[in-house]
Short mmCIF file of C-alpha atoms and ligand atoms in Angstrom, two decimals:
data_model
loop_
_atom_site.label_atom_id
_atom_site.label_comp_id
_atom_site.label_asym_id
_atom_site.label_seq_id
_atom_site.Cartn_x
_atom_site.Cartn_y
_atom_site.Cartn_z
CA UNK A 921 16.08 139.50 59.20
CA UNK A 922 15.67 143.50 58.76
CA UNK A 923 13.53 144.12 56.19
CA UNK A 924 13.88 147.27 54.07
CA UNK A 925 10.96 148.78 56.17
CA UNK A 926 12.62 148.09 59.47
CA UNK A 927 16.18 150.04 57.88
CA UNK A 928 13.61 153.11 57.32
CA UNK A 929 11.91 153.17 60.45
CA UNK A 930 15.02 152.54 62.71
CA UNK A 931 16.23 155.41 60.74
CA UNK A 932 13.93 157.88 60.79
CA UNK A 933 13.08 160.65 64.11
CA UNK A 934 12.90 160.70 67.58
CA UNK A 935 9.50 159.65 69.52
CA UNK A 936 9.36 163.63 70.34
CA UNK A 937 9.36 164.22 66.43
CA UNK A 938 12.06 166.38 66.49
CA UNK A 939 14.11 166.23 63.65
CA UNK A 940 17.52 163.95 63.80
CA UNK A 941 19.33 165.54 60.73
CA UNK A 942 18.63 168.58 58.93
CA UNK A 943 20.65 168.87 55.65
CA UNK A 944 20.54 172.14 53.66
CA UNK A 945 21.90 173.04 49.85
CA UNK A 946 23.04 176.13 50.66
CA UNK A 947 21.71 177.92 46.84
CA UNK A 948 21.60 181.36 45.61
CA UNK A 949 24.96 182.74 46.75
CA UNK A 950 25.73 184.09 42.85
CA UNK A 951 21.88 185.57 42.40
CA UNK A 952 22.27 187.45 45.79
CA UNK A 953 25.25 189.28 44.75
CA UNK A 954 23.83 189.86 40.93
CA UNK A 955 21.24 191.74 42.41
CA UNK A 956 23.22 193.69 44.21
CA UNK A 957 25.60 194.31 41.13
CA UNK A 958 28.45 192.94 43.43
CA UNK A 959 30.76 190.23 41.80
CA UNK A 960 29.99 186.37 42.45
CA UNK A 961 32.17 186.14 44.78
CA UNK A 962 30.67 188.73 47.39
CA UNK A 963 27.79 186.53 47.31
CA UNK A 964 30.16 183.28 48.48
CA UNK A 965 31.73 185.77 51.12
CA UNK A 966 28.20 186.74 52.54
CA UNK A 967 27.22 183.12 52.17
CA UNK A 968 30.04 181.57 54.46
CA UNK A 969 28.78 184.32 57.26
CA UNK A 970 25.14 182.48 56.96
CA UNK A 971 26.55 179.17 57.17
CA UNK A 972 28.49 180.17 60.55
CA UNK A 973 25.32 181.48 61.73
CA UNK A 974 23.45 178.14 61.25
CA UNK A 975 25.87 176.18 62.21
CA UNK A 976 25.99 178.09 65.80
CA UNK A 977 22.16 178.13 65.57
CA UNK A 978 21.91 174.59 65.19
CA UNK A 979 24.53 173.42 68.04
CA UNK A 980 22.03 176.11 69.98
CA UNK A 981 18.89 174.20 69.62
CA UNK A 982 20.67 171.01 70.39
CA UNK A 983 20.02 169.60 66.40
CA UNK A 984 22.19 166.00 66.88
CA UNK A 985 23.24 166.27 63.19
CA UNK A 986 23.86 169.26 60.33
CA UNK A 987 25.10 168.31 56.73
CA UNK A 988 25.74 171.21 54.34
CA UNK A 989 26.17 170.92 50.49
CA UNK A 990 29.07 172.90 50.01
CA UNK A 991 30.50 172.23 46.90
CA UNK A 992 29.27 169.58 44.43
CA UNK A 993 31.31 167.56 42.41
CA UNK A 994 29.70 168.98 39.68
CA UNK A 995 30.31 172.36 41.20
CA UNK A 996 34.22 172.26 39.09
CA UNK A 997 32.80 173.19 35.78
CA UNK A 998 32.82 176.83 37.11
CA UNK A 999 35.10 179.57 36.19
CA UNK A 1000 38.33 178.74 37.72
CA UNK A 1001 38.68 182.03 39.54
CA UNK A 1002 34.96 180.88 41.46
CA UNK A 1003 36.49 177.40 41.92
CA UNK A 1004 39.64 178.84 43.17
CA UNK A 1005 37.60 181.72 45.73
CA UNK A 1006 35.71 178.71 47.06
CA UNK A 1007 38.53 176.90 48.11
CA UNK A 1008 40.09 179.59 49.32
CA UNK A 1009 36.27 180.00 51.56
CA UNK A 1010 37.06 176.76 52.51
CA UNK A 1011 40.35 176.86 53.71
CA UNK A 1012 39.32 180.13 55.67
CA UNK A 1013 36.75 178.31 56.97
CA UNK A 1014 38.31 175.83 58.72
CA UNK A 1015 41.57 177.44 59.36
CA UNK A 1016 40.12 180.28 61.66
CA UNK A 1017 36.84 178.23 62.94
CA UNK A 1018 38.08 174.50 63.92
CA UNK A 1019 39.47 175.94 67.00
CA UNK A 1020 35.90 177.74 68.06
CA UNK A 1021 34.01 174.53 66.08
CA UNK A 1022 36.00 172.44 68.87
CA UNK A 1023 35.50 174.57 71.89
CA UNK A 1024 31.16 174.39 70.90
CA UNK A 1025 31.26 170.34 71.13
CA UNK A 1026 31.11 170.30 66.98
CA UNK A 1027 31.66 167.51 65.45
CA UNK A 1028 33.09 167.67 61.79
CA UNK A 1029 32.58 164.70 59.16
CA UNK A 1030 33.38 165.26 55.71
CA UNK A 1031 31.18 163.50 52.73
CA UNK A 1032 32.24 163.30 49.09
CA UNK A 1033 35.34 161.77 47.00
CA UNK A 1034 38.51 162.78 48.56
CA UNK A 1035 41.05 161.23 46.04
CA UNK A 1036 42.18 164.06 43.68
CA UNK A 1037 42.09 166.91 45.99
CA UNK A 1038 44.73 169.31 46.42
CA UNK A 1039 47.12 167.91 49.45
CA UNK A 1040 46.45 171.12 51.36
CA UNK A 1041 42.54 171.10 51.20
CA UNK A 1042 42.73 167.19 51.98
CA UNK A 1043 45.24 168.06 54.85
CA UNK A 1044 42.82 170.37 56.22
CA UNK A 1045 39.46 168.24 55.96
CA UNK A 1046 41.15 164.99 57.50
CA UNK A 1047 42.46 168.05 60.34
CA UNK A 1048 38.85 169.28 60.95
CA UNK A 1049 37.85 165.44 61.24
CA UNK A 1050 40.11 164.27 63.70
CA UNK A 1051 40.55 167.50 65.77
CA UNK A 1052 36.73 166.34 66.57
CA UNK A 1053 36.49 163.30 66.62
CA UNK A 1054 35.68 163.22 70.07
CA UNK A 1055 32.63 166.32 70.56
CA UNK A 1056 29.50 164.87 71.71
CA UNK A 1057 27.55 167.50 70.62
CA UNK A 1058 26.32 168.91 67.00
CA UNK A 1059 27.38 166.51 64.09
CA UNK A 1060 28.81 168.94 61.24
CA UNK A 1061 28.69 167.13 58.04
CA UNK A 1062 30.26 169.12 55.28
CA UNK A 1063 28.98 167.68 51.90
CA UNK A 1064 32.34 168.91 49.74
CA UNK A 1065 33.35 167.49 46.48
CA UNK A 1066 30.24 165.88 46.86
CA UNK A 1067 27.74 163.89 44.56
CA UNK A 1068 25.64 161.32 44.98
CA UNK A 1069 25.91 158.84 42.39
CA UNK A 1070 29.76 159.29 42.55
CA UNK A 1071 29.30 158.15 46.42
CA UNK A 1072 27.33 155.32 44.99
CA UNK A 1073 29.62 154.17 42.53
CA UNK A 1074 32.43 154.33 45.39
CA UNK A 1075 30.25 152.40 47.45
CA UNK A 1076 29.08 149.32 44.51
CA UNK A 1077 32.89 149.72 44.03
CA UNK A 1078 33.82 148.45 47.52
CA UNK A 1079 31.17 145.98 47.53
CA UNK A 1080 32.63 144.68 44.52
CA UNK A 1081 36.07 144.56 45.77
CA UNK A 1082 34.98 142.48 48.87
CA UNK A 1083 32.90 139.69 46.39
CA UNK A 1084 36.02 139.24 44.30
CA UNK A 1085 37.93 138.63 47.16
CA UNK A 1086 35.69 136.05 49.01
CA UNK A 1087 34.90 138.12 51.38
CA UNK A 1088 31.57 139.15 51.21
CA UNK A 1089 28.57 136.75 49.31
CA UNK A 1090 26.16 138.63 46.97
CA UNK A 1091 23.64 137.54 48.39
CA UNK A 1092 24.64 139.54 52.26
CA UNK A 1093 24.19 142.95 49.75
CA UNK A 1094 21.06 144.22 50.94
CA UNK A 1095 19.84 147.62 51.66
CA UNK A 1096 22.04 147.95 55.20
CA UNK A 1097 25.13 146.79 53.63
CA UNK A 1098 24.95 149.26 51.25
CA UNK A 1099 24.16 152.31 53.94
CA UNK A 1100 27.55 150.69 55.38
CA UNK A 1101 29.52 151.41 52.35
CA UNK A 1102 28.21 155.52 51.77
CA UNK A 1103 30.09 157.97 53.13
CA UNK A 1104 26.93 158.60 55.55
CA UNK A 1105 27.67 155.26 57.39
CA UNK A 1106 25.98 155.51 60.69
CA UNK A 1107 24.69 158.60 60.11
CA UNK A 1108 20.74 159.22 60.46
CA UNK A 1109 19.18 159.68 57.25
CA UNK A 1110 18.07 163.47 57.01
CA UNK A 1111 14.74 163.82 58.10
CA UNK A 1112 14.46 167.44 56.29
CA UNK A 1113 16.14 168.63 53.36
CA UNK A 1114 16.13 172.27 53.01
CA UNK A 1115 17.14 174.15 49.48
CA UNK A 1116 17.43 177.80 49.53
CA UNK A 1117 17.25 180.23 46.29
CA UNK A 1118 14.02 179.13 44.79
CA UNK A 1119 15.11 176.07 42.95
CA UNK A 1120 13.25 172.47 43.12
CA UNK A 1121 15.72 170.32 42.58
CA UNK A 1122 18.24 167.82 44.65
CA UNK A 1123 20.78 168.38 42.32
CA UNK A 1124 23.11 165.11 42.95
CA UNK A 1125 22.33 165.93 46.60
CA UNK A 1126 22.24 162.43 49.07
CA UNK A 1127 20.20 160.53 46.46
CA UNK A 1128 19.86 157.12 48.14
CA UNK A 1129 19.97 158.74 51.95
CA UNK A 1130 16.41 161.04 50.76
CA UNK A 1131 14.70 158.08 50.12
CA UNK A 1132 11.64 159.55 53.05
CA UNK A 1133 13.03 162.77 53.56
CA UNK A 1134 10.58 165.96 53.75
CA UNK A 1135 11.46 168.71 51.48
CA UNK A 1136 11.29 172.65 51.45
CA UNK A 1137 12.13 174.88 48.91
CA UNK A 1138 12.55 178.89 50.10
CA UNK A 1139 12.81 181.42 47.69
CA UNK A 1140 15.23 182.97 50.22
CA UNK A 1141 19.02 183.06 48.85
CA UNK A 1142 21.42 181.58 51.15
CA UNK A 1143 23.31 185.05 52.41
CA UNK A 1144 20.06 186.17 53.08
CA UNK A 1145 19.18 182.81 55.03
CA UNK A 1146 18.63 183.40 59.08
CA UNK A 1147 18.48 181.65 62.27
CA UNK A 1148 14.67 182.66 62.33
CA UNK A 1149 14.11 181.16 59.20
CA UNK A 1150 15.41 178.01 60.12
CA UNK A 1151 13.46 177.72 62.77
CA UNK A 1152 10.36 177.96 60.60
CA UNK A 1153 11.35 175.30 58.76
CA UNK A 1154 11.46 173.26 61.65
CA UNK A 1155 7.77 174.36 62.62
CA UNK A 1156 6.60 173.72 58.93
CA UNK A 1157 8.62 169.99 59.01
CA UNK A 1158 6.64 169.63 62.75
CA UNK A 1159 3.43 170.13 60.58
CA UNK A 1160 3.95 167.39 58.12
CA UNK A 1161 2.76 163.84 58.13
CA UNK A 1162 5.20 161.35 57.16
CA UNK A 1163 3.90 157.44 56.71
CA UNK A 1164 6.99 155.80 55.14
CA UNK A 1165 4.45 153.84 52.63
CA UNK A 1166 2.19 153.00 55.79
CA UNK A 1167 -0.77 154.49 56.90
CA UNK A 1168 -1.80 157.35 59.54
CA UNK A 1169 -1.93 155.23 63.40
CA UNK A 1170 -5.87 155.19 63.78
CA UNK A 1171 -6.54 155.01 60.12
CA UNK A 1172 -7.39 151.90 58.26
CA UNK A 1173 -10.01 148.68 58.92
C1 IPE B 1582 25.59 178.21 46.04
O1 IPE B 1582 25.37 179.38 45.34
C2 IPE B 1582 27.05 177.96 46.31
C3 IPE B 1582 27.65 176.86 45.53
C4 IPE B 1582 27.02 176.13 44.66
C5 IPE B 1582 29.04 176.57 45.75
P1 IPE B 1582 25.52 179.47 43.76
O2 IPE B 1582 26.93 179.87 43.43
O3 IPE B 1582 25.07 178.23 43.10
O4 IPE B 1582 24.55 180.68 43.44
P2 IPE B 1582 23.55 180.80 42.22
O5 IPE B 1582 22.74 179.55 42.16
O6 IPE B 1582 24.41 180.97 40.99
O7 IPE B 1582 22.74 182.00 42.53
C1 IPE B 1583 24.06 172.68 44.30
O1 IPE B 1583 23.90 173.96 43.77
C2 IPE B 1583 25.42 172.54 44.93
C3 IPE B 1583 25.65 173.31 46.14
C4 IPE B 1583 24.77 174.06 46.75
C5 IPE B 1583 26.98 173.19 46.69
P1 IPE B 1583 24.20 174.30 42.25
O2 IPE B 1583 23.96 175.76 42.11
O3 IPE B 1583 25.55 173.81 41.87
O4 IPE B 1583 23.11 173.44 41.49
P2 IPE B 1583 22.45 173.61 40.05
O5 IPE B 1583 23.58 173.65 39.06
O6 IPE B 1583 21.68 174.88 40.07
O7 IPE B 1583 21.57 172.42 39.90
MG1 MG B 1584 23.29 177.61 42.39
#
């Protein structure tokens, strides 16, 4: 039997300590063009240069997986015009860099509820997924129309589904059967989440997945994020002690 404690440890880094999956909520986009009296929308421009930088960055330094909180499911209460520019990033996005994604090894996966989105968008996401389904290298997961508890309820949904139709007992739902059913399904859990712009929160983010995760907060808004600084977040997640509920090997009677 795997007990919960065996799911997090099978989960969790590689005997080098090297982070498996780094996920980042890419915040402060609108404060870094207010300051700058530019429009909000400067600051999404600037922002979707950053996130090709640390995307190449990350494929450089041979990271095995990437996710990116790009747009929350929350994130629709904007102003239409900012709802509408972000799509539009999107679309740019992947239009002009599948091709290069491809050529690097990328591979794309796309989290968050796809029913409901416009055909084109959809068209392209399910385009980026399959065009790369094959790369070996980087894994690219774009968090988009994302939140967490709405992945949840898709997932108890499912589960549900299967138990009315005598397929599945309730008693097989445990902790792994539920991983199955996220849209992270065999996915590491992300060793490090990252949030930019000064804010302390997760913000619907991979609520179930962040169970052990380390966290770091940088006041740094995302178009102002780096390569360099990235790479001191890997130094300062290096530092850290993680014991999972255990203790320290060495410590204890
Ligand atoms: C992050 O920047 C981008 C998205 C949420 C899509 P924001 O647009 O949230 O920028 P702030 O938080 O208003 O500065
Ligand atoms: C979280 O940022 C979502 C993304 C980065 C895509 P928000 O800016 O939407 O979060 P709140 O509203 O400040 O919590
Ligand atoms: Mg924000």
């Amino acid at each position: 039997m795997t007990t919960g404690m065996d799911a997090v440890r099978q989960s969790f880094g590689r005997p080098d300590g090297f982070p498996r999956h780094v996920a980042i909520i890419m915040d402060g986009n609108g404060r870094w063009a207010r300051a700058r009296g530019l429009p909000r929308v400067e600051g999404h421009r600037r922002g979707l240069q950053t996130l090709r930088e640390i995307v190449r960055h990350a494929g450089d330094v041979g990271l095995e997986c990437l996710t990116l909180y790009s747009f929350s499911s929350e994130n629709w209460s904007r102003p239409a015009e900012e709802v509408r520019e972000l799509m539009g990033l999107l679309k740019i996005f992947i239009r002009r860099d599948l091709a290069e994604l491809d050529r690097a090894g990328v591979r794309v996966r796309v989290v968050g509820e796809r029913a409901g989105l416009a055909a084109d968008i959809a068209g392209l996401l399910d385009e980026a997924e399959t065009t790369t389904a094959a790369n070996t290298g980087l894994t690219l997961v774009v968090a988009f129309n994302y939140g967490a508890r709405n992945e949840i309820a898709r997932a108890v949904r499912a589960l549900a589904r299967d138990v009315a139709a005598g397929r599945l007992a309730p008693e097989a739902i445990d902790e792994a059967a539920i991983g199955r059913r996220l849209d992270t399904a065999d996915m590491p859990d992300p060793d490090l989440i990252i949030r930019t712009s000064g804010e302390q929160r997760l913000s619907n983010f991979l609520l179930w997945q962040a169970a052990y995760s380390e966290f770091l907060f940088v006041p740094t808004y995302w178009p102002d994020f780096s390569a360099a600084e990235f790479d001191r977040a890997i130094d300062e997640y290096l530092g850290r002690e993680r014991r999972f509920g255990g203790l320290k090997a060495g410590v204890g009677v």
